[in-house]
mmCIF file of C-alpha atoms and ligand atoms in Angstrom:
data_model
loop_
_atom_site.group_PDB
_atom_site.id
_atom_site.type_symbol
_atom_site.label_atom_id
_atom_site.label_comp_id
_atom_site.label_asym_id
_atom_site.label_seq_id
_atom_site.Cartn_x
_atom_site.Cartn_y
_atom_site.Cartn_z
ATOM 1 C CA MET A 1 -31.152 120.227 42.560
ATOM 2 C CA ARG A 2 -33.512 116.750 42.417
ATOM 3 C CA GLU A 3 -35.111 115.568 45.340
ATOM 4 C CA ASP A 4 -33.372 112.271 45.476
ATOM 5 C CA ASP A 5 -29.960 114.194 44.989
ATOM 6 C CA LEU A 6 -30.444 116.252 48.130
ATOM 7 C CA ALA A 7 -31.355 113.013 50.277
ATOM 8 C CA ARG A 8 -28.359 111.622 48.607
ATOM 9 C CA ARG A 9 -26.375 114.764 50.175
ATOM 10 C CA GLY A 10 -27.779 114.018 53.602
ATOM 11 C CA ILE A 11 -30.314 116.938 53.586
ATOM 12 C CA GLY A 12 -33.892 116.440 54.745
ATOM 13 C CA MET A 13 -35.353 112.601 56.387
ATOM 14 C CA THR A 14 -31.534 112.402 56.650
ATOM 15 C CA SER A 15 -30.506 114.934 57.815
ATOM 16 C CA GLN A 16 -28.057 116.328 60.095
ATOM 17 C CA ARG A 17 -30.035 116.580 62.965
ATOM 18 C CA THR A 18 -31.674 113.161 62.960
ATOM 19 C CA ARG A 19 -28.012 111.639 63.000
ATOM 20 C CA GLU A 20 -27.257 114.031 66.002
ATOM 21 C CA ARG A 21 -29.944 112.168 67.357
ATOM 22 C CA LEU A 22 -28.453 108.903 66.805
ATOM 23 C CA ILE A 23 -24.586 109.812 68.483
ATOM 24 C CA GLN A 24 -26.839 110.937 71.224
ATOM 25 C CA ARG A 25 -28.216 107.222 71.865
ATOM 26 C CA LEU A 26 -24.853 105.955 71.879
ATOM 27 C CA CYS A 27 -23.201 108.039 74.295
ATOM 28 C CA GLU A 28 -26.118 107.441 76.260
ATOM 29 C CA GLU A 29 -25.899 103.997 75.672
ATOM 30 C CA GLY A 30 -22.459 103.659 76.847
ATOM 31 C CA ILE A 31 -19.643 104.249 73.952
ATOM 32 C CA SER A 32 -17.402 107.205 74.773
ATOM 33 C CA ASN A 33 -14.682 106.251 71.966
ATOM 34 C CA PRO A 34 -14.323 109.939 70.869
ATOM 35 C CA GLN A 35 -12.877 108.930 67.410
ATOM 36 C CA VAL A 36 -15.631 106.535 66.610
ATOM 37 C CA LEU A 37 -18.439 108.579 67.743
ATOM 38 C CA GLU A 38 -16.948 111.450 65.551
ATOM 39 C CA VAL A 39 -16.486 108.795 62.197
ATOM 40 C CA ILE A 40 -19.720 107.272 62.790
ATOM 41 C CA ARG A 41 -21.483 111.213 62.588
ATOM 42 C CA ARG A 42 -19.498 112.044 59.576
ATOM 43 C CA THR A 43 -20.737 108.520 57.472
ATOM 44 C CA PRO A 44 -24.233 108.394 55.754
ATOM 45 C CA ARG A 45 -25.327 106.026 56.406
ATOM 46 C CA HIS A 46 -28.585 106.092 54.645
ATOM 47 C CA LEU A 47 -25.977 105.176 51.285
ATOM 48 C CA PHE A 48 -25.203 101.792 52.418
ATOM 49 C CA VAL A 49 -29.088 100.729 52.348
ATOM 50 C CA ASP A 50 -32.064 100.746 50.070
ATOM 51 C CA GLU A 51 -33.311 103.765 48.877
ATOM 52 C CA ALA A 52 -36.662 102.872 50.635
ATOM 53 C CA LEU A 53 -35.554 102.111 53.393
ATOM 54 C CA ALA A 54 -32.764 105.726 53.825
ATOM 55 C CA HIS A 55 -35.591 107.194 55.850
ATOM 56 C CA ARG A 56 -35.050 104.754 58.873
ATOM 57 C CA ALA A 57 -31.010 104.545 58.419
ATOM 58 C CA TYR A 58 -30.359 106.649 61.546
ATOM 59 C CA GLU A 59 -32.651 104.248 63.469
ATOM 60 C CA ASP A 60 -30.524 102.502 65.923
ATOM 61 C CA THR A 61 -31.207 99.142 64.359
ATOM 62 C CA ALA A 62 -30.183 96.803 62.141
ATOM 63 C CA LEU A 63 -32.117 96.890 58.256
ATOM 64 C CA PRO A 64 -32.727 94.174 55.357
ATOM 65 C CA ILE A 65 -29.676 94.588 52.712
ATOM 66 C CA GLY A 66 -30.514 91.757 50.415
ATOM 67 C CA ASN A 67 -29.436 88.156 50.550
ATOM 68 C CA ASN A 68 -31.054 87.153 53.065
ATOM 69 C CA GLN A 69 -27.896 89.529 54.879
ATOM 70 C CA THR A 70 -28.794 92.879 57.564
ATOM 71 C CA ILE A 71 -26.568 96.155 57.932
ATOM 72 C CA SER A 72 -25.597 96.132 61.489
ATOM 73 C CA GLN A 73 -26.753 98.019 63.980
ATOM 74 C CA PRO A 74 -25.303 101.585 65.021
ATOM 75 C CA PHE A 75 -24.635 100.378 68.409
ATOM 76 C CA ILE A 76 -22.691 97.051 68.048
ATOM 77 C CA VAL A 77 -20.524 98.630 64.883
ATOM 78 C CA ALA A 78 -19.762 101.386 67.500
ATOM 79 C CA HIS A 79 -19.220 98.822 70.158
ATOM 80 C CA MET A 80 -17.540 96.538 68.054
ATOM 81 C CA SER A 81 -14.750 98.933 66.660
ATOM 82 C CA GLU A 82 -14.389 100.947 70.068
ATOM 83 C CA LEU A 83 -13.127 97.156 71.528
ATOM 84 C CA LEU A 84 -11.126 96.336 68.508
ATOM 85 C CA LEU A 85 -9.146 99.904 69.664
ATOM 86 C CA GLU A 86 -9.507 99.689 73.244
ATOM 87 C CA ALA A 87 -5.364 99.286 73.657
ATOM 88 C CA GLY A 88 -4.179 101.753 70.728
ATOM 89 C CA PRO A 89 -3.960 102.533 67.249
ATOM 90 C CA LEU A 90 -4.448 98.988 65.011
ATOM 91 C CA ASP A 91 -2.638 99.027 61.353
ATOM 92 C CA LYS A 92 -3.417 95.820 59.686
ATOM 93 C CA VAL A 93 -7.451 95.381 60.281
ATOM 94 C CA LEU A 94 -8.844 91.676 58.995
ATOM 95 C CA GLU A 95 -12.522 92.070 58.020
ATOM 96 C CA ILE A 96 -15.279 89.372 57.898
ATOM 97 C CA GLY A 97 -18.700 89.541 56.255
ATOM 98 C CA THR A 98 -17.999 93.054 54.284
ATOM 99 C CA GLY A 99 -22.338 92.883 53.870
ATOM 100 C CA SER A 100 -23.363 97.144 52.693
ATOM 101 C CA GLY A 101 -19.693 97.577 54.177
ATOM 102 C CA TYR A 102 -20.752 100.078 56.949
ATOM 103 C CA GLN A 103 -18.744 98.410 59.211
ATOM 104 C CA THR A 104 -15.847 99.001 56.777
ATOM 105 C CA ALA A 105 -16.588 102.142 55.992
ATOM 106 C CA ILE A 106 -16.344 103.124 59.644
ATOM 107 C CA LEU A 107 -13.216 101.157 60.378
ATOM 108 C CA SER A 108 -11.202 102.338 57.830
ATOM 109 C CA GLN A 109 -11.613 105.931 58.973
ATOM 110 C CA LEU A 110 -10.267 104.559 62.049
ATOM 111 C CA VAL A 111 -6.952 102.315 61.278
ATOM 112 C CA GLU A 112 -4.285 102.050 58.647
ATOM 113 C CA ARG A 113 -5.716 99.578 56.394
ATOM 114 C CA VAL A 114 -8.238 97.059 56.140
ATOM 115 C CA PHE A 115 -8.937 93.394 54.879
ATOM 116 C CA SER A 116 -12.501 92.888 54.306
ATOM 117 C CA VAL A 117 -13.226 89.030 52.861
ATOM 118 C CA GLU A 118 -17.554 88.466 52.161
ATOM 119 C CA ARG A 119 -18.769 85.639 50.477
ATOM 120 C CA ILE A 120 -21.654 86.648 48.762
ATOM 121 C CA LYS A 121 -20.004 88.615 45.702
ATOM 122 C CA VAL A 122 -23.258 90.951 44.575
ATOM 123 C CA LEU A 123 -23.038 91.984 48.228
ATOM 124 C CA GLN A 124 -19.323 92.667 47.714
ATOM 125 C CA ASP A 125 -19.471 95.249 44.350
ATOM 126 C CA ARG A 126 -21.926 97.014 46.105
ATOM 127 C CA ALA A 127 -19.772 97.080 49.251
ATOM 128 C CA LYS A 128 -17.107 98.629 46.829
ATOM 129 C CA GLU A 129 -18.625 100.901 44.828
ATOM 130 C CA ARG A 130 -20.041 102.546 48.072
ATOM 131 C CA LEU A 131 -16.301 103.235 49.577
ATOM 132 C CA LEU A 132 -14.901 104.438 46.498
ATOM 133 C CA GLU A 133 -17.715 107.086 46.231
ATOM 134 C CA LEU A 134 -17.202 108.119 49.845
ATOM 135 C CA ASN A 135 -13.665 107.904 48.201
ATOM 136 C CA LEU A 136 -12.130 105.469 50.942
ATOM 137 C CA ARG A 137 -8.983 104.142 49.410
ATOM 138 C CA ASN A 138 -7.368 102.328 52.335
ATOM 139 C CA VAL A 139 -9.573 98.740 52.274
ATOM 140 C CA VAL A 140 -8.804 95.342 50.015
ATOM 141 C CA PHE A 141 -11.384 93.470 49.429
ATOM 142 C CA ARG A 142 -11.537 89.591 48.466
ATOM 143 C CA TRP A 143 -14.187 87.615 47.854
ATOM 144 C CA GLY A 144 -14.114 83.685 49.834
ATOM 145 C CA ASP A 145 -15.028 82.199 53.817
ATOM 146 C CA GLY A 146 -13.950 84.254 56.016
ATOM 147 C CA CYS A 147 -13.774 81.132 57.455
ATOM 148 C CA GLU A 148 -10.601 80.469 56.217
ATOM 149 C CA GLY A 149 -9.806 84.487 57.273
ATOM 150 C CA TRP A 150 -7.345 85.253 54.605
ATOM 151 C CA PRO A 151 -3.837 83.948 55.362
ATOM 152 C CA ALA A 152 -1.726 85.441 52.821
ATOM 153 C CA LEU A 153 -1.972 88.550 53.838
ATOM 154 C CA ALA A 154 -1.522 87.937 57.756
ATOM 155 C CA PRO A 155 -0.469 88.800 60.650
ATOM 156 C CA TYR A 156 -3.367 91.423 61.746
ATOM 157 C CA ASN A 157 -3.206 93.472 64.878
ATOM 158 C CA GLY A 158 -7.081 93.227 65.053
ATOM 159 C CA ILE A 159 -10.064 90.885 63.342
ATOM 160 C CA ILE A 160 -13.931 91.973 63.392
ATOM 161 C CA VAL A 161 -16.611 89.343 62.578
ATOM 162 C CA THR A 162 -19.151 90.383 61.398
ATOM 163 C CA ALA A 163 -21.851 86.889 61.473
ATOM 164 C CA VAL A 164 -22.085 84.073 64.274
ATOM 165 C CA ALA A 165 -20.061 80.747 64.050
ATOM 166 C CA PRO A 166 -20.390 78.102 67.192
ATOM 167 C CA GLU A 167 -17.152 78.275 67.693
ATOM 168 C CA VAL A 168 -13.854 81.066 66.402
ATOM 169 C CA PRO A 169 -12.615 79.540 63.528
ATOM 170 C CA GLN A 170 -9.162 77.959 64.166
ATOM 171 C CA ALA A 171 -7.782 80.483 61.306
ATOM 172 C CA LEU A 172 -8.989 83.545 62.764
ATOM 173 C CA LEU A 173 -6.591 82.333 65.597
ATOM 174 C CA ASP A 174 -3.455 81.912 63.981
ATOM 175 C CA GLN A 175 -3.945 84.659 61.654
ATOM 176 C CA LEU A 176 -3.812 86.961 64.740
ATOM 177 C CA ALA A 177 -0.271 88.699 65.313
ATOM 178 C CA PRO A 178 0.731 88.803 69.243
ATOM 179 C CA GLY A 179 -0.894 91.168 71.387
ATOM 180 C CA GLY A 180 -3.583 91.808 68.592
ATOM 181 C CA ARG A 181 -7.716 91.629 69.325
ATOM 182 C CA MET A 182 -10.391 89.567 67.766
ATOM 183 C CA VAL A 183 -14.089 90.624 68.397
ATOM 184 C CA ILE A 184 -16.615 87.965 67.186
ATOM 185 C CA PRO A 185 -19.907 87.033 68.229
ATOM 186 C CA VAL A 186 -20.057 82.796 69.268
ATOM 187 C CA GLY A 187 -23.076 81.204 69.733
ATOM 188 C CA ALA A 188 -26.159 79.443 67.544
ATOM 189 C CA THR A 189 -28.224 81.389 65.206
ATOM 190 C CA GLY A 190 -31.510 82.865 66.243
ATOM 191 C CA GLU A 191 -30.185 81.832 69.662
ATOM 192 C CA LEU A 192 -28.274 83.633 72.712
ATOM 193 C CA GLN A 193 -25.165 84.724 71.659
ATOM 194 C CA GLN A 194 -22.367 86.428 73.400
ATOM 195 C CA LEU A 195 -19.886 88.909 72.064
ATOM 196 C CA MET A 196 -16.372 87.754 72.329
ATOM 197 C CA LEU A 197 -13.340 89.295 72.508
ATOM 198 C CA ILE A 198 -9.784 87.611 72.200
ATOM 199 C CA VAL A 199 -6.423 88.893 72.677
ATOM 200 C CA ARG A 200 -3.961 87.074 71.430
ATOM 201 C CA GLU A 201 -1.101 86.815 74.517
ATOM 202 C CA GLU A 202 2.736 85.680 75.073
ATOM 203 C CA ASN A 203 1.157 82.583 76.318
ATOM 204 C CA GLY A 204 -2.278 81.445 74.196
ATOM 205 C CA PHE A 205 -5.207 83.692 74.541
ATOM 206 C CA SER A 206 -6.735 85.395 76.693
ATOM 207 C CA GLN A 207 -11.085 85.625 76.220
ATOM 208 C CA ARG A 208 -13.669 88.129 77.670
ATOM 209 C CA ALA A 209 -17.475 87.905 77.029
ATOM 210 C CA LEU A 210 -19.622 90.878 76.485
ATOM 211 C CA GLY A 211 -23.062 90.138 76.561
ATOM 212 C CA ALA A 212 -25.494 89.391 74.487
ATOM 213 C CA VAL A 213 -26.025 89.920 70.804
ATOM 214 C CA ARG A 214 -27.689 88.812 67.912
ATOM 215 C CA PHE A 215 -25.642 88.092 64.410
ATOM 216 C CA VAL A 216 -26.781 86.372 60.903
ATOM 217 C CA PRO A 217 -24.260 83.320 60.414
ATOM 218 C CA LEU A 218 -21.717 82.528 59.197
ATOM 219 C CA LEU A 219 -21.562 80.405 56.336
ATOM 220 C CA ASN A 220 -19.383 78.273 54.136
ATOM 221 C CA GLY A 221 -18.641 79.185 51.314
ATOM 222 C CA PRO A 222 -18.566 81.412 48.766
ATOM 223 C CA VAL A 223 -21.639 82.745 46.604
ATOM 224 C CA ALA A 224 -22.099 84.558 42.999
HETATM 225 N N1 LIG B 301 -20.793 94.155 58.896
HETATM 226 C C1 LIG B 301 -21.763 94.064 57.817
HETATM 227 C C2 LIG B 301 -22.524 93.174 58.432
HETATM 228 C C3 LIG B 301 -23.456 92.024 57.351
HETATM 229 S S1 LIG B 301 -23.840 90.565 57.914
HETATM 230 C C4 LIG B 301 -22.421 95.344 57.798
HETATM 231 O O1 LIG B 301 -22.863 95.963 58.964
HETATM 232 O O2 LIG B 301 -23.360 95.154 56.547
HETATM 233 C C5 LIG B 301 -23.213 89.561 57.917
HETATM 234 C C6 LIG B 301 -22.077 89.584 56.086
HETATM 235 O O3 LIG B 301 -21.035 88.663 56.416
HETATM 236 C C7 LIG B 301 -23.840 89.095 55.127
HETATM 237 O O4 LIG B 301 -23.003 89.858 54.069
HETATM 238 C C8 LIG B 301 -22.666 87.877 55.002
HETATM 239 O O5 LIG B 301 -22.648 87.546 53.717
HETATM 240 C C9 LIG B 301 -21.528 87.461 55.962
HETATM 241 N N2 LIG B 301 -20.979 86.457 55.804
HETATM 242 C C10 LIG B 301 -21.200 85.270 56.303
HETATM 243 N N3 LIG B 301 -20.815 84.326 56.422
HETATM 244 C C11 LIG B 301 -19.141 84.740 56.204
HETATM 245 C C12 LIG B 301 -18.409 83.895 55.433
HETATM 246 N N4 LIG B 301 -17.883 82.461 55.827
HETATM 247 N N5 LIG B 301 -16.997 84.465 54.897
HETATM 248 C C13 LIG B 301 -17.233 85.943 54.399
HETATM 249 N N6 LIG B 301 -18.374 86.201 55.149
HETATM 250 C C14 LIG B 301 -19.643 85.850 55.498
#
């Protein structure tokens, strides 16, 4: 077997030991949902970054994925997934900002169906290929402006947004099912942003701020 084939199969610099260290670190940082940890342990994050960066794939850090975008930090992916699942299992989850597809891949192993919207076509195409390669087939992709959500398939029990907006888009609030949960960073690009958990209650929405985060901006309109 050639060396790059070995690397792709998770041997060498992307070895199980390196992955275990990441899981240990996530535990130390407070991630406690065993399913989330198990799914992160078995998902090959090195397949979601450029080969030149594969040796850094199991560091707890965001990495560039081209088109000025980044693959989210594993801690953030774990934390957001844990928050979504905190009140029990979810069947329909809308994701805004597919990016590399890594968060999508994690979610697809934790919930029944994922609906994922991305505005940059080339990123979406690559993400689609990766999920097929991993045989994760409960994901539907849409190329478009995630600020509008995906109204045709609403409502969703969970919504996750992986880019920051100055405020929560109204369309996303409208598409949240009763009792549904949304995890979204809110704030300005390059400034202090807050991760928010929003729950659709019987009369309106409740909000919880969960600490400072740093995301790339939620932008308008699709790009080829
Ligand atoms: N969870 C992804 C994070 C990617 S970064 C990962 O781990 O790889 C955020 C992504 O949001 C980028 O791919 C960006 O193109 C996308 N994005 C930004 N604004 C958007 C919008 N209005 N609609 C859909 N996607 C958007």
